[in-house]
XYZ file of C-alpha atoms in Angstrom:
256
model
C 10.780 -12.780 -13.236
C 8.858 -9.978 -13.320
C 4.871 -10.699 -14.370
C 3.424 -8.610 -16.201
C 0.534 -6.823 -13.784
C -2.759 -5.853 -15.249
C -3.131 -1.569 -14.926
C -4.823 1.340 -15.513
C -3.892 4.662 -16.889
C -6.107 7.772 -16.307
C -5.236 11.447 -16.683
C -2.518 13.928 -17.926
C 0.600 15.367 -16.234
C 3.318 13.508 -14.390
C 3.001 10.135 -13.492
C 2.366 8.967 -10.592
C 1.948 5.493 -9.812
C -0.434 3.420 -7.309
C 0.407 0.408 -5.212
C -2.339 -1.407 -3.440
C -1.855 -3.328 0.408
C -3.001 -6.737 0.331
C -6.119 -8.914 -0.910
C -6.984 -5.405 -2.612
C -6.848 -4.085 -6.164
C -6.356 -1.165 -8.345
C -10.401 -0.010 -7.714
C -8.907 0.904 -4.410
C -8.013 4.339 -5.333
C -10.870 5.102 -8.364
C -11.302 7.585 -5.500
C -7.721 9.329 -5.911
C -7.554 8.415 -9.382
C -10.685 10.917 -9.818
C -9.631 13.158 -7.001
C -5.861 14.083 -9.063
C -6.212 12.912 -12.815
C -6.643 16.167 -13.716
C -3.070 16.605 -13.118
C -1.360 13.902 -12.890
C -1.288 10.593 -14.699
C -2.399 8.179 -13.006
C -1.012 4.730 -12.908
C -2.604 2.300 -10.367
C -2.585 -1.624 -11.388
C -2.968 -4.881 -9.613
C -0.283 -6.753 -8.014
C 0.573 -10.242 -8.546
C -2.527 -12.931 -8.078
C -4.378 -10.100 -7.518
C -7.561 -8.951 -9.750
C -6.829 -9.186 -12.777
C -2.740 -10.233 -13.265
C -1.623 -13.389 -13.661
C -0.739 -15.680 -10.759
C 3.038 -16.534 -10.043
C 4.626 -19.688 -9.928
C 5.481 -20.240 -6.072
C 6.307 -18.256 -3.792
C 7.530 -14.849 -4.118
C 9.117 -11.541 -2.293
C 9.113 -7.837 -1.838
C 11.837 -7.160 -3.839
C 10.037 -9.365 -6.478
C 7.043 -6.915 -6.194
C 9.591 -4.410 -7.344
C 10.691 -6.006 -9.717
C 7.060 -6.390 -11.630
C 6.487 -2.443 -10.585
C 9.453 -1.629 -12.348
C 8.751 -3.875 -15.391
C 5.569 -1.919 -15.616
C 7.464 1.244 -15.758
C 9.926 0.554 -18.118
C 6.514 -1.185 -20.180
C 4.684 2.082 -20.198
C 7.765 4.117 -21.125
C 7.807 6.788 -18.553
C 11.307 8.233 -17.254
C 10.715 9.313 -13.318
C 7.234 9.281 -11.544
C 5.823 9.683 -8.034
C 5.452 6.475 -6.210
C 2.604 6.087 -3.783
C 1.589 3.094 -1.777
C -1.068 1.617 0.865
C 0.135 -0.257 3.501
C 1.940 -3.404 1.640
C 2.295 -0.830 -0.661
C 3.983 1.218 1.356
C 6.785 -0.730 1.908
C 6.823 -1.247 -2.024
C 6.998 2.153 -2.740
C 10.300 2.707 -0.609
C 11.686 -0.046 -1.575
C 11.933 0.611 -5.031
C 13.190 4.034 -4.230
C 15.744 2.558 -2.904
C 16.899 0.110 -5.592
C 15.845 2.414 -8.803
C 16.204 6.545 -6.756
C 16.682 7.790 -10.236
C 13.072 7.319 -11.161
C 11.572 8.899 -8.276
C 10.430 12.122 -8.027
C 8.319 11.091 -4.369
C 7.140 8.707 -2.428
C 3.433 7.974 -0.499
C 3.476 5.883 2.348
C 0.360 4.966 3.399
C -1.097 3.648 6.722
C 2.025 1.333 6.329
C 4.370 -0.031 9.131
C 8.167 0.642 9.700
C 10.384 0.263 13.397
C 7.727 -2.238 14.346
C 9.213 -3.432 18.191
C 8.783 -7.588 18.688
C 5.772 -7.044 20.146
C 4.194 -5.273 17.502
C 5.792 -7.500 14.764
C 4.773 -10.955 17.325
C 0.787 -9.337 17.008
C 0.876 -9.455 13.136
C 2.848 -12.772 12.727
C -0.035 -13.650 15.217
C -2.725 -13.119 12.868
C -1.160 -15.015 10.245
C -0.378 -17.926 12.290
C -4.331 -18.003 12.487
C -4.929 -17.781 9.184
C -2.817 -20.449 8.407
C -4.473 -22.569 11.557
C -7.878 -21.843 10.823
C -8.984 -20.793 7.436
C -8.540 -16.970 5.953
C -12.705 -16.501 5.946
C -12.730 -17.544 10.130
C -10.392 -14.366 10.417
C -12.132 -12.198 8.146
C -13.389 -10.680 10.541
C -11.234 -9.628 12.540
C -9.359 -8.122 9.777
C -12.141 -6.065 8.966
C -12.504 -4.679 12.140
C -8.673 -2.940 12.183
C -9.021 -1.883 8.708
C -13.279 0.053 9.470
C -14.211 2.280 11.772
C -17.593 0.462 13.833
C -19.367 3.535 12.266
C -18.344 2.554 9.028
C -19.056 -1.213 9.545
C -22.829 -0.175 10.390
C -23.333 1.666 7.841
C -21.788 0.508 4.836
C -21.783 -3.189 5.366
C -22.375 -3.318 1.889
C -18.154 -1.872 1.408
C -17.126 -4.950 4.153
C -18.804 -7.959 1.989
C -17.265 -6.452 -1.159
C -13.496 -5.943 0.888
C -14.227 -9.700 1.931
C -15.164 -10.789 -1.566
C -11.853 -9.440 -2.994
C -10.076 -11.311 -0.497
C -11.217 -14.523 -0.773
C -11.114 -14.150 -4.687
C -7.456 -13.578 -4.085
C -5.413 -17.300 -4.227
C -4.958 -18.717 -0.395
C -1.503 -18.676 -1.357
C -0.043 -15.778 -2.522
C -2.695 -14.241 0.165
C -0.376 -15.850 2.823
C 2.678 -14.756 0.624
C 1.908 -11.270 0.814
C 0.873 -11.333 4.353
C 3.821 -12.950 4.920
C 6.277 -10.442 3.099
C 4.034 -7.622 5.236
C 5.092 -9.156 8.200
C 8.099 -9.510 7.532
C 9.911 -6.062 6.423
C 11.137 -4.058 8.280
C 12.234 -0.688 6.335
C 14.287 0.872 9.329
C 17.323 -0.525 8.707
C 17.601 1.073 4.946
C 14.826 4.168 4.872
C 17.404 6.613 6.027
C 19.076 6.115 3.087
C 15.760 7.565 0.606
C 16.230 11.124 -0.154
C 13.168 12.344 -2.410
C 10.094 14.230 -1.103
C 7.950 11.470 1.180
C 4.371 12.125 2.495
C 3.401 9.853 5.028
C -0.350 9.417 6.233
C -2.357 7.130 8.610
C -4.993 7.212 10.759
C -5.495 7.902 14.026
C -7.004 4.721 15.174
C -4.903 2.358 12.630
C -3.384 -0.593 14.921
C -0.574 -1.671 13.154
C 0.381 0.730 11.489
C -0.358 3.654 14.192
C 0.752 6.854 14.948
C 4.059 5.849 17.022
C 5.185 3.975 13.919
C 4.823 6.375 11.384
C 6.368 9.024 13.833
C 9.620 6.930 13.658
C 9.250 6.944 9.633
C 8.711 10.572 9.533
C 12.075 11.203 11.656
C 13.969 8.529 9.472
C 12.779 10.753 6.160
C 14.026 14.319 6.897
C 11.908 17.113 5.599
C 9.037 14.290 5.146
C 5.381 15.513 5.411
C 3.330 14.018 8.085
C -0.202 13.622 8.342
C -2.598 11.963 10.544
C -6.342 11.671 9.928
C -8.383 11.420 13.238
C -10.520 8.631 13.849
C -9.887 6.485 10.795
C -8.136 3.344 11.678
C -6.499 1.614 8.094
C -8.574 1.553 5.224
C -8.759 5.543 4.498
C -9.276 5.322 0.554
C -12.383 2.737 0.694
C -13.949 4.452 4.216
C -12.310 7.992 3.625
C -10.887 9.198 0.223
C -11.877 12.328 0.678
C -10.208 13.365 3.945
C -7.463 11.212 2.359
C -7.246 13.502 -0.765
C -6.651 17.170 0.176
C -3.719 16.768 1.780
C -2.323 14.070 -1.121
C -2.891 16.683 -3.722
C -1.186 19.420 -2.024
C 1.880 17.211 -1.325
C 2.436 16.185 -4.953
C 1.504 19.932 -6.677
C 3.823 21.262 -3.847
C 6.569 19.316 -6.530
C 6.402 20.866 -9.225
């Protein structure tokens, strides 16, 4: 059953749904909203069990997260929209487009993964296993080292602490559930069925959502736009919204 997720709406123009990742919040996109709301109605929301959204009852799947997004679209009375997501959100958006193609104007796949090798998948599963064995807290430093560059960690410890608090404030069962979805989802078998305009963005140094995997996503989506951000890891919106915003804005405006 779909959950009524907490959301924010800002701006005017065509609708743009912004979908955050594991253990994050809609605040991930505050900088993007500020830079796009003059031309787009930006809708950001907290995934189920995150932020101000209700806790789910029991485990849930990728399609449950898609159901939540569709319920929000219906609730707002929006016919068609742009959809863009970061990390796990970059899997929710394409899955939504597969199920509801007539609702989608374009897709943004940001710092996400597909076409993983067995070694790629094993590394993600190992992180989830470590969190189950040792607890989420003890593994957080490993995660933040993968999300942020060393220079940013040194310069902005306050932001790193803020991101860690988001994770620790997320119900552990929900956090592990969404991490399982991220680890187990493989878009390769169906990604080629999506025909809407798409933009793929990732950091050059993103270990889990690296340029190699994003190059494969680009090949599976003919005509898509691929942007590799030099010197960045996974948390591109928290660390460098100023570098992500220009190509995203250009892409969205090009869709008319």
